[in-house]
Tab-separated table of N, CA, C and O in Angstrom:
chain	number	residue	atom	x	y	z
U	5	MET	N	80.448	97.140	83.634
U	5	MET	CA	81.702	95.997	83.877
U	5	MET	C	81.186	95.494	86.000
U	5	MET	O	80.087	96.090	86.609
U	6	GLN	N	81.762	94.360	85.606
U	6	GLN	CA	82.060	93.882	87.064
U	6	GLN	C	82.420	94.627	88.435
U	6	GLN	O	83.769	94.754	87.761
U	7	SER	N	81.868	93.872	89.393
U	7	SER	CA	83.276	94.753	90.736
U	7	SER	C	82.225	93.908	91.782
U	7	SER	O	81.639	92.839	91.283
U	8	TYR	N	83.742	93.203	92.154
U	8	TYR	CA	84.234	92.563	93.176
U	8	TYR	C	83.590	92.668	94.643
U	8	TYR	O	84.437	93.989	95.053
U	9	THR	N	83.814	92.052	95.763
U	9	THR	CA	83.034	92.421	97.375
U	9	THR	C	84.769	92.151	97.175
U	9	THR	O	85.520	91.068	96.924
U	10	ILE	N	85.092	92.672	99.170
U	10	ILE	CA	86.422	92.029	99.185
U	10	ILE	C	86.378	90.778	99.524
U	10	ILE	O	88.325	90.321	99.182
U	11	GLY	N	85.824	89.528	99.082
U	11	GLY	CA	86.000	88.543	100.096
U	11	GLY	C	86.042	87.888	98.188
U	11	GLY	O	86.323	86.743	97.893
U	12	GLN	N	85.705	88.070	97.410
U	12	GLN	CA	85.738	87.611	96.451
U	12	GLN	C	86.846	88.183	95.506
U	12	GLN	O	87.496	87.193	95.322
U	13	ALA	N	87.295	88.873	95.290
U	13	ALA	CA	88.167	89.560	95.448
U	13	ALA	C	90.130	88.254	96.642
U	13	ALA	O	90.386	88.350	95.446
U	14	ALA	N	89.587	88.646	97.050
U	14	ALA	CA	90.804	87.446	97.744
U	14	ALA	C	90.775	86.241	97.424
U	14	ALA	O	91.816	85.824	97.162
U	15	ARG	N	89.842	85.756	97.161
U	15	ARG	CA	89.802	84.490	96.832
U	15	ARG	C	89.683	84.462	95.316
U	15	ARG	O	91.408	83.398	95.318
U	16	LEU	N	90.170	85.142	94.034
U	16	LEU	CA	90.241	85.019	92.308
U	16	LEU	C	92.178	85.778	93.456
U	16	LEU	O	93.092	85.491	92.446
U	17	LEU	N	92.317	87.050	93.782
U	17	LEU	CA	94.121	86.687	94.086
U	17	LEU	C	94.220	85.437	94.856
U	17	LEU	O	95.598	85.743	94.796
U	18	GLY	N	94.397	84.332	95.783
U	18	GLY	CA	94.244	83.805	96.313
U	18	GLY	C	94.738	84.148	97.811
U	18	GLY	O	96.303	83.889	98.523
U	19	VAL	N	94.341	85.742	98.056
U	19	VAL	CA	94.975	85.344	99.728
U	19	VAL	C	93.620	85.496	100.787
U	19	VAL	O	92.262	85.488	99.890
U	20	SER	N	94.096	86.125	101.670
U	20	SER	CA	92.719	85.587	102.953
U	20	SER	C	91.552	87.327	102.904
U	20	SER	O	92.567	88.764	101.877
U	21	PRO	N	91.023	87.413	102.359
U	21	PRO	CA	89.837	88.559	103.085
U	21	PRO	C	90.551	89.380	103.396
U	21	PRO	O	90.612	90.731	103.517
U	22	ASP	N	91.644	89.973	104.995
U	22	ASP	CA	92.282	90.773	105.750
U	22	ASP	C	93.311	91.411	105.085
U	22	ASP	O	93.316	92.408	104.986
U	23	THR	N	94.229	90.127	104.268
U	23	THR	CA	95.491	90.533	102.690
U	23	THR	C	94.649	91.760	102.627
U	23	THR	O	94.672	92.247	101.977
U	24	ALA	N	93.394	90.818	102.101
U	24	ALA	CA	92.777	91.967	100.163
U	24	ALA	C	92.235	93.623	101.137
U	24	ALA	O	92.098	94.305	100.670
U	25	ARG	N	91.975	93.334	102.357
U	25	ARG	CA	91.346	94.173	102.931
U	25	ARG	C	92.493	95.045	102.835
U	25	ARG	O	92.029	96.678	102.731
U	26	ARG	N	92.962	95.066	104.047
U	26	ARG	CA	94.346	95.444	104.117
U	26	ARG	C	95.484	96.308	102.694
U	26	ARG	O	95.544	97.191	103.265
U	27	TRP	N	95.583	95.867	101.768
U	27	TRP	CA	95.659	96.050	100.998
U	27	TRP	C	94.642	97.669	100.139
U	27	TRP	O	95.242	98.069	99.558
U	28	ALA	N	93.698	97.447	99.987
U	28	ALA	CA	92.042	98.012	100.371
U	28	ALA	C	92.455	99.023	100.929
U	28	ALA	O	92.065	100.709	100.111
U	29	ASP	N	92.991	98.741	102.035
U	29	ASP	CA	92.970	100.348	103.152
U	29	ASP	C	94.410	100.966	102.381
U	29	ASP	O	94.091	102.042	102.501
U	30	ALA	N	95.260	100.316	102.788
U	30	ALA	CA	96.512	100.760	101.621
U	30	ALA	C	96.298	101.385	101.085
U	30	ALA	O	97.816	102.681	100.414
U	31	GLY	N	95.426	102.041	99.698
U	31	GLY	CA	95.851	102.330	98.626
U	31	GLY	C	96.132	101.532	97.673
U	31	GLY	O	96.333	101.861	95.944
U	32	ARG	N	96.845	100.215	97.971
U	32	ARG	CA	97.012	99.727	96.940
U	32	ARG	C	95.787	98.851	95.756
U	32	ARG	O	96.261	99.566	94.551
U	33	VAL	N	94.824	98.970	95.587
U	33	VAL	CA	94.041	98.974	95.021
U	33	VAL	C	92.048	99.462	94.986
U	33	VAL	O	91.882	99.630	96.696
U	34	ALA	N	91.736	100.191	93.860
U	34	ALA	CA	91.004	101.849	94.539
U	34	ALA	C	89.421	100.418	94.226
U	34	ALA	O	89.379	99.506	94.079
U	35	THR	N	88.438	100.946	95.649
U	35	THR	CA	87.677	100.667	96.198
U	35	THR	C	87.144	101.732	95.814
U	35	THR	O	86.535	102.197	95.313
U	36	HIS	N	84.755	101.062	95.481
U	36	HIS	CA	84.576	101.922	96.074
U	36	HIS	C	82.504	101.250	96.464
U	36	HIS	O	82.753	100.237	97.086
U	37	ARG	N	82.083	102.377	96.762
U	37	ARG	CA	80.859	101.105	98.113
U	37	ARG	C	79.228	101.415	97.376
U	37	ARG	O	79.013	102.267	95.911
U	38	ASP	N	78.679	100.609	97.033
U	38	ASP	CA	77.505	100.339	96.750
U	38	ASP	C	76.742	101.012	98.065
U	38	ASP	O	76.675	101.404	98.590
U	39	GLU	N	75.431	100.381	97.162
U	39	GLU	CA	73.896	101.427	97.962
U	39	GLU	C	73.871	100.256	98.743
U	39	GLU	O	73.550	101.133	99.936
U	40	ASN	N	74.584	99.097	99.679
U	40	ASN	CA	74.533	98.370	100.633
U	40	ASN	C	75.673	99.218	101.886
U	40	ASN	O	75.595	98.528	102.893
U	41	GLY	N	76.666	100.047	101.159
U	41	GLY	CA	77.901	100.712	101.406
U	41	GLY	C	78.448	99.179	101.812
U	41	GLY	O	80.102	99.187	102.446
U	42	ARG	N	78.846	98.545	100.894
U	42	ARG	CA	80.375	97.101	100.756
U	42	ARG	C	80.904	98.100	100.009
U	42	ARG	O	80.633	98.306	99.392
U	43	ARG	N	81.761	97.873	100.039
U	43	ARG	CA	83.188	97.310	99.263
U	43	ARG	C	83.410	96.929	98.615
U	43	ARG	O	83.806	96.031	98.228
U	44	LEU	N	82.704	97.739	96.961
U	44	LEU	CA	83.878	96.483	95.896
U	44	LEU	C	84.626	97.154	95.200
U	44	LEU	O	85.464	98.754	95.160
U	45	ILE	N	84.801	96.569	94.741
U	45	ILE	CA	86.693	95.999	93.521
U	45	ILE	C	86.213	96.723	91.951
U	45	ILE	O	85.546	94.962	91.360
U	46	ASP	N	86.439	97.472	90.961
U	46	ASP	CA	85.672	97.005	89.705
U	46	ASP	C	87.066	97.052	89.128
U	46	ASP	O	87.721	96.147	89.766
U	47	GLY	N	86.406	95.417	88.216
U	47	GLY	CA	87.160	94.364	87.544
U	47	GLY	C	88.324	94.698	87.002
U	47	GLY	O	89.249	93.886	86.616
U	48	ARG	N	88.466	95.667	85.958
U	48	ARG	CA	89.103	96.468	85.872
U	48	ARG	C	90.637	96.603	86.321
U	48	ARG	O	91.094	95.866	86.540
U	49	ASP	N	89.728	97.202	87.789
U	49	ASP	CA	90.988	97.330	88.629
U	49	ASP	C	91.557	96.250	89.521
U	49	ASP	O	92.703	96.170	89.474
U	50	LEU	N	90.635	95.608	89.438
U	50	LEU	CA	91.156	93.713	90.348
U	50	LEU	C	92.098	93.374	88.888
U	50	LEU	O	93.328	92.281	89.257
U	51	ALA	N	91.780	93.265	88.248
U	51	ALA	CA	92.022	92.313	86.175
U	51	ALA	C	94.073	92.899	86.106
U	51	ALA	O	95.198	91.889	86.846
U	52	ALA	N	94.573	93.944	86.829
U	52	ALA	CA	95.453	94.511	86.888
U	52	ALA	C	96.106	94.786	87.666
U	52	ALA	O	97.679	94.031	87.937
U	53	PHE	N	95.165	94.872	88.733
U	53	PHE	CA	95.840	94.768	90.075
U	53	PHE	C	96.532	93.447	90.639
U	53	PHE	O	98.060	92.985	91.249
U	54	SER	N	95.617	91.636	90.049
U	54	SER	CA	96.316	90.388	89.616
U	54	SER	C	97.154	90.332	89.508
U	54	SER	O	97.979	89.500	90.069
U	55	ILE	N	97.687	90.830	88.662
U	55	ILE	CA	99.140	91.091	87.879
U	55	ILE	C	99.429	91.370	88.848
U	55	ILE	O	100.907	90.894	88.526
U	56	GLU	N	100.279	93.025	88.567
U	56	GLU	CA	101.037	92.609	90.005
U	56	GLU	C	101.076	92.161	91.132
U	56	GLU	O	102.623	91.774	91.092
U	57	VAL	N	100.552	91.303	91.760
U	57	VAL	CA	99.862	90.084	93.077
U	57	VAL	C	100.843	89.269	91.891
U	57	VAL	O	101.675	88.551	92.583
U	58	GLY	N	100.611	88.460	91.197
U	58	GLY	CA	100.967	86.823	90.351
U	58	GLY	C	102.474	87.608	89.917
U	58	GLY	O	102.795	86.098	90.342
U	59	GLN	N	103.173	88.730	89.709
U	59	GLN	CA	104.472	88.895	90.012
U	59	GLN	C	104.873	89.233	90.494
U	59	GLN	O	106.680	88.364	90.445
U	60	VAL	N	104.692	89.865	92.015
U	60	VAL	CA	106.108	89.547	93.345
U	60	VAL	C	105.634	87.844	93.497
U	60	VAL	O	106.498	87.427	93.894
U	61	ALA	N	104.526	87.672	93.665
U	61	ALA	CA	103.615	85.760	94.725
U	61	ALA	C	104.633	84.723	92.985
U	61	ALA	O	105.333	84.756	93.515
U	62	GLY	N	104.772	85.356	91.980
U	62	GLY	CA	105.098	84.163	90.978
U	62	GLY	C	106.446	83.415	91.208
U	62	GLY	O	107.335	82.743	90.770
U	63	GLY	N	107.484	84.726	92.233
U	63	GLY	CA	109.016	84.049	92.477
U	63	GLY	C	108.807	83.397	93.902
U	63	GLY	O	109.301	82.709	94.001
U	64	GLU	N	107.736	83.675	94.324
U	64	GLU	CA	107.955	82.769	95.889
U	64	GLU	C	108.395	80.710	95.864
U	64	GLU	O	106.857	80.776	95.538
U	65	ASP	N	108.447	80.078	96.146
U	65	ASP	CA	108.362	79.070	95.986
U	65	ASP	C	106.667	78.480	97.198
U	65	ASP	O	106.404	77.314	97.092
U	66	ASP	N	106.673	79.314	98.097
U	66	ASP	CA	105.219	79.036	99.518
U	66	ASP	C	104.244	79.299	99.322
U	66	ASP	O	103.678	80.105	99.716
U	67	ALA	N	104.194	79.732	97.462
U	67	ALA	CA	102.839	80.592	97.113
U	67	ALA	C	101.388	80.330	98.507
U	67	ALA	O	101.264	78.225	97.586
U	68	PRO	N	100.681	80.764	98.537
U	68	PRO	CA	99.461	80.759	99.187
U	68	PRO	C	98.516	79.198	97.767
U	68	PRO	O	97.195	79.080	98.578
U	69	TYR	N	98.309	79.700	97.045
U	69	TYR	CA	97.153	79.205	96.048
U	69	TYR	C	97.448	77.955	95.513
U	69	TYR	O	98.858	78.035	95.336
U	70	SER	N	97.240	77.710	95.636
U	70	SER	CA	96.933	75.710	94.728
U	70	SER	C	95.177	75.261	94.018
U	70	SER	O	94.435	76.132	93.844
U	71	SER	N	95.802	74.745	93.045
U	71	SER	CA	94.483	74.370	92.598
U	71	SER	C	94.254	72.858	92.498
U	71	SER	O	95.207	72.226	93.161
U	72	ALA	N	92.878	72.571	92.688
U	72	ALA	CA	92.559	71.234	92.896
U	72	ALA	C	91.464	71.347	91.452
U	72	ALA	O	91.301	71.355	90.899
U	73	ARG	N	92.031	69.094	91.302
U	73	ARG	CA	91.656	69.004	89.759
U	73	ARG	C	91.690	69.639	89.267
U	73	ARG	O	91.110	69.923	87.556
U	74	ASN	N	92.876	70.547	88.582
U	74	ASN	CA	93.736	71.016	87.763
U	74	ASN	C	92.798	72.214	86.992
U	74	ASN	O	93.163	72.526	85.310
U	75	ALA	N	91.712	72.586	87.775
U	75	ALA	CA	91.390	74.075	88.168
U	75	ALA	C	91.635	75.094	88.640
U	75	ALA	O	91.957	75.277	89.755
U	76	PHE	N	91.783	76.930	87.468
U	76	PHE	CA	92.541	77.627	88.226
U	76	PHE	C	91.602	78.770	88.021
U	76	PHE	O	91.655	79.204	87.427
U	77	PRO	N	90.935	79.548	89.156
U	77	PRO	CA	89.295	80.021	89.040
U	77	PRO	C	90.335	81.613	89.187
U	77	PRO	O	91.587	81.437	89.448
U	78	GLY	N	89.913	82.914	88.323
U	78	GLY	CA	91.230	83.395	88.429
U	78	GLY	C	89.765	84.681	87.790
U	78	GLY	O	88.897	85.403	87.113
U	79	ILE	N	90.977	85.210	87.386
U	79	ILE	CA	90.252	87.441	86.612
U	79	ILE	C	91.075	87.444	84.966
U	79	ILE	O	91.673	87.221	84.939
U	80	VAL	N	89.639	87.506	84.223
U	80	VAL	CA	90.521	87.470	83.108
U	80	VAL	C	91.445	88.649	83.658
U	80	VAL	O	90.749	89.788	83.461
U	81	THR	N	92.556	88.611	82.600
U	81	THR	CA	92.929	89.561	82.452
U	81	THR	C	93.939	90.187	80.944
U	81	THR	O	93.991	91.629	80.982
U	82	ALA	N	93.327	89.894	80.037
U	82	ALA	CA	93.955	90.297	79.216
U	82	ALA	C	93.045	89.953	77.666
U	82	ALA	O	92.942	88.159	77.880
U	83	VAL	N	92.841	89.873	76.324
U	83	VAL	CA	91.667	88.955	75.350
U	83	VAL	C	92.548	89.787	74.368
U	83	VAL	O	92.342	91.465	74.639
U	84	LYS	N	91.979	89.024	73.393
U	84	LYS	CA	93.093	89.943	72.305
U	84	LYS	C	92.348	89.094	70.953
U	84	LYS	O	92.992	88.644	70.637
U	85	LEU	N	91.113	90.127	70.453
U	85	LEU	CA	90.798	89.574	69.991
U	85	LEU	C	90.853	89.408	67.945
U	85	LEU	O	91.156	90.318	67.702
U	86	GLY	N	91.084	88.269	67.993
U	86	GLY	CA	92.152	88.216	66.793
U	86	GLY	C	90.726	88.491	64.831
U	86	GLY	O	89.856	88.234	65.663
U	87	ASP	N	90.861	88.312	63.627
U	87	ASP	CA	90.200	88.149	63.526
U	87	ASP	C	89.244	86.425	62.940
U	87	ASP	O	88.290	86.054	63.307
U	88	VAL	N	90.478	85.270	64.160
U	88	VAL	CA	89.852	83.862	63.493
U	88	VAL	C	90.564	83.537	64.844
U	88	VAL	O	89.512	82.784	66.405
U	89	ALA	N	91.591	83.693	65.980
U	89	ALA	CA	92.358	83.847	67.142
U	89	ALA	C	92.130	84.670	68.054
U	89	ALA	O	92.344	86.271	67.906
U	90	ALA	N	91.800	84.282	69.117
U	90	ALA	CA	92.013	85.193	70.526
U	90	ALA	C	92.953	83.996	71.844
U	90	ALA	O	91.436	83.391	72.284
U	91	PRO	N	93.666	85.102	71.690
U	91	PRO	CA	94.455	84.614	73.651
U	91	PRO	C	93.831	85.087	74.618
U	91	PRO	O	93.133	86.460	74.508
U	92	VAL	N	93.292	84.478	75.606
U	92	VAL	CA	92.697	84.700	76.617
U	92	VAL	C	93.843	84.516	77.895
U	92	VAL	O	94.110	83.389	78.130
U	93	GLU	N	93.901	86.139	78.837
U	93	GLU	CA	94.819	85.385	80.140
U	93	GLU	C	93.705	85.419	81.013
U	93	GLU	O	92.877	86.397	81.177
U	94	ILE	N	94.461	84.442	82.283
U	94	ILE	CA	93.906	85.202	83.487
U	94	ILE	C	95.036	84.856	84.598
U	94	ILE	O	95.761	83.664	84.126
U	95	GLN	N	94.761	85.722	85.437
U	95	GLN	CA	96.023	85.479	86.952
U	95	GLN	C	95.246	85.261	87.803
U	95	GLN	O	93.527	85.433	87.777
U	96	ALA	N	95.343	83.565	87.764
U	96	ALA	CA	94.743	82.332	89.499
U	96	ALA	C	95.502	83.237	90.114
U	96	ALA	O	96.688	82.215	90.631
U	97	GLY	N	95.342	83.421	90.874
U	97	GLY	CA	96.509	83.473	92.366
U	97	GLY	C	97.625	83.897	91.726
U	97	GLY	O	98.009	85.104	90.202
U	98	PRO	N	99.060	83.648	92.058
U	98	PRO	CA	100.497	83.969	91.558
U	98	PRO	C	100.483	83.260	90.139
U	98	PRO	O	101.610	83.003	89.709
U	99	HIS	N	99.694	82.704	89.602
U	99	HIS	CA	99.308	81.853	88.468
U	99	HIS	C	99.656	83.053	86.978
U	99	HIS	O	98.305	83.569	87.442
U	100	ARG	N	99.490	82.402	86.293
U	100	ARG	CA	99.197	83.411	84.590
U	100	ARG	C	98.972	82.171	83.777
U	100	ARG	O	99.763	81.583	83.720
U	101	LEU	N	98.009	82.427	83.337
U	101	LEU	CA	97.852	81.224	82.391
U	101	LEU	C	97.211	82.084	80.910
U	101	LEU	O	96.384	83.151	81.076
U	102	VAL	N	97.698	81.623	80.032
U	102	VAL	CA	97.142	82.035	78.883
U	102	VAL	C	96.425	81.021	77.264
U	102	VAL	O	97.419	80.006	77.508
U	103	SER	N	94.933	80.653	76.913
U	103	SER	CA	95.115	79.740	76.367
U	103	SER	C	94.153	80.074	74.509
U	103	SER	O	93.737	82.011	74.700
U	104	LEU	N	94.281	79.366	74.075
U	104	LEU	CA	94.263	80.541	72.842
U	104	LEU	C	93.031	79.552	72.093
U	104	LEU	O	92.594	78.633	71.851
U	105	LEU	N	91.256	80.235	72.354
U	105	LEU	CA	90.955	80.488	72.025
U	105	LEU	C	90.504	81.009	70.533
U	105	LEU	O	91.066	81.922	69.937
U	106	THR	N	88.981	80.597	69.732
U	106	THR	CA	88.940	80.787	68.723
U	106	THR	C	88.097	82.166	69.028
U	106	THR	O	87.684	82.245	69.902
U	107	ARG	N	87.831	83.180	67.843
U	107	ARG	CA	87.696	84.203	67.863
U	107	ARG	C	85.824	84.280	69.046
U	107	ARG	O	85.049	84.852	69.743
U	108	GLU	N	85.176	83.226	67.937
U	108	GLU	CA	84.234	82.484	68.037
U	108	GLU	C	83.249	82.533	69.525
U	108	GLU	O	82.412	82.403	70.642
U	109	ALA	N	84.920	81.101	70.557
U	109	ALA	CA	83.888	81.007	71.962
U	109	ALA	C	84.732	82.040	72.083
U	109	ALA	O	83.728	82.089	73.452
U	110	VAL	N	85.185	82.609	72.224
U	110	VAL	CA	85.010	84.069	72.850
U	110	VAL	C	84.016	85.235	73.864
U	110	VAL	O	83.811	85.398	74.425
U	111	GLU	N	83.419	84.987	72.266
U	111	GLU	CA	82.674	86.127	72.138
U	111	GLU	C	80.576	85.544	72.865
U	111	GLU	O	80.214	86.007	73.345
U	112	GLU	N	80.964	84.136	72.104
U	112	GLU	CA	80.353	83.570	73.011
U	112	GLU	C	80.424	83.075	74.387
U	112	GLU	O	78.991	83.141	74.681
U	113	LEU	N	81.619	82.569	75.176
U	113	LEU	CA	81.477	83.341	76.835
U	113	LEU	C	80.758	84.527	77.256
U	113	LEU	O	81.336	84.667	78.099
U	114	GLY	N	81.269	85.244	76.029
U	114	GLY	CA	80.966	86.950	76.369
U	114	GLY	C	82.374	87.189	77.990
U	114	GLY	O	82.483	88.290	77.785
U	115	LEU	N	83.436	86.534	77.068
U	115	LEU	CA	84.686	87.233	77.937
U	115	LEU	C	85.781	88.251	77.010
U	115	LEU	O	85.595	88.673	76.200
U	116	GLU	N	85.453	89.320	79.191
U	116	GLU	CA	86.344	90.457	78.835
U	116	GLU	C	87.012	90.849	80.657
U	116	GLU	O	86.975	90.458	81.058
U	117	VAL	N	88.238	91.683	79.741
U	117	VAL	CA	89.290	91.939	80.803
U	117	VAL	C	88.091	91.824	82.328
U	117	VAL	O	87.179	93.106	81.677
U	118	GLY	N	87.894	90.870	83.349
U	118	GLY	CA	87.570	92.131	84.423
U	118	GLY	C	86.867	91.433	85.075
U	118	GLY	O	86.061	90.586	86.491
U	119	MET	N	86.592	90.357	84.610
U	119	MET	CA	85.217	89.288	84.711
U	119	MET	C	85.996	88.026	85.449
U	119	MET	O	87.375	87.023	84.977
U	120	ARG	N	84.981	86.831	86.090
U	120	ARG	CA	85.740	86.043	87.130
U	120	ARG	C	85.730	84.573	85.533
U	120	ARG	O	84.848	84.786	84.956
U	121	ALA	N	86.797	83.647	85.832
U	121	ALA	CA	86.620	82.551	84.957
U	121	ALA	C	87.706	81.338	85.506
U	121	ALA	O	88.164	81.776	85.944
U	122	THR	N	87.782	80.290	84.883
U	122	THR	CA	88.612	79.163	86.207
U	122	THR	C	89.485	78.724	84.415
U	122	THR	O	88.780	78.786	83.550
U	123	ALA	N	90.652	78.818	84.819
U	123	ALA	CA	91.130	77.775	83.617
U	123	ALA	C	90.748	76.485	83.554
U	123	ALA	O	92.007	75.647	85.283
U	124	ARG	N	90.915	75.516	82.451
U	124	ARG	CA	90.807	73.661	83.112
U	124	ARG	C	91.991	73.448	82.500
U	124	ARG	O	92.251	73.570	80.815
U	125	VAL	N	92.630	72.832	83.003
U	125	VAL	CA	94.113	72.602	82.631
U	125	VAL	C	94.248	71.099	82.179
U	125	VAL	O	94.085	70.149	83.143
U	126	LYS	N	94.613	70.135	81.058
U	126	LYS	CA	93.803	69.070	80.769
U	126	LYS	C	95.548	68.880	79.930
U	126	LYS	O	95.339	69.165	78.928
U	127	SER	N	96.412	67.875	80.596
U	127	SER	CA	97.970	67.941	79.003
U	127	SER	C	98.275	69.080	79.085
U	127	SER	O	98.116	69.795	79.440
U	128	THR	N	98.173	69.343	77.664
U	128	THR	CA	98.975	70.341	77.148
U	128	THR	C	97.900	71.674	76.798
U	128	THR	O	98.304	72.493	76.229
U	129	SER	N	96.617	71.596	77.366
U	129	SER	CA	95.205	71.868	75.979
U	129	SER	C	95.109	72.878	78.233
U	129	SER	O	94.144	71.994	79.092
U	130	VAL	N	94.272	74.076	77.533
U	130	VAL	CA	94.515	74.930	78.785
U	130	VAL	C	92.284	75.398	78.111
U	130	VAL	O	92.663	76.237	77.060
U	131	HIS	N	91.104	75.216	78.484
U	131	HIS	CA	90.653	75.390	78.808
U	131	HIS	C	89.236	76.153	79.481
U	131	HIS	O	90.088	76.373	80.783
U	132	ILE	N	88.569	77.639	78.972
U	132	ILE	CA	88.354	78.323	80.131
U	132	ILE	C	87.128	78.625	80.397
U	132	ILE	O	85.926	78.312	78.986
U	133	ASP	N	86.249	78.160	81.116
U	133	ASP	CA	85.197	78.450	81.830
U	133	ASP	C	84.553	79.852	82.689
U	133	ASP	O	85.301	79.789	83.475
U	134	ARG	N	83.230	79.903	81.291
U	134	ARG	CA	83.136	81.531	82.965
U	134	ARG	C	82.110	80.925	83.770
U	134	ARG	O	81.580	79.993	84.066
U	135	VAL	N	82.248	81.989	84.226
U	135	VAL	CA	82.022	81.848	86.085
U	135	VAL	C	80.789	82.682	86.317
U	135	VAL	O	80.121	84.139	85.875
């Protein structure tokens, strides 16, 4: 499973590294240390926490997260593989995006909960790029 540094988690959550560090210090999201002593957050833990943060921030008009050129970098929070199709959810700061992909596309991209991905929006379609 992929893990994220505090800085990477902050970018995915749309907050400053200081805010992400305070949340970790307060126990809102679990961390562990790597062999170099850096604090890391497990991808699945970050995915669950990003949903919580997104629900709180979703009601705010002045959310600090913005998208450039319709790209929403975030973290995969759900993948539901069906026989043919697979809805994929990404939490990008306060934004929750859902895209319906083919099962084959999800498998080729290797998408799973906790990994970074970017949702790209063009008109009514959402495309997912693995980061």
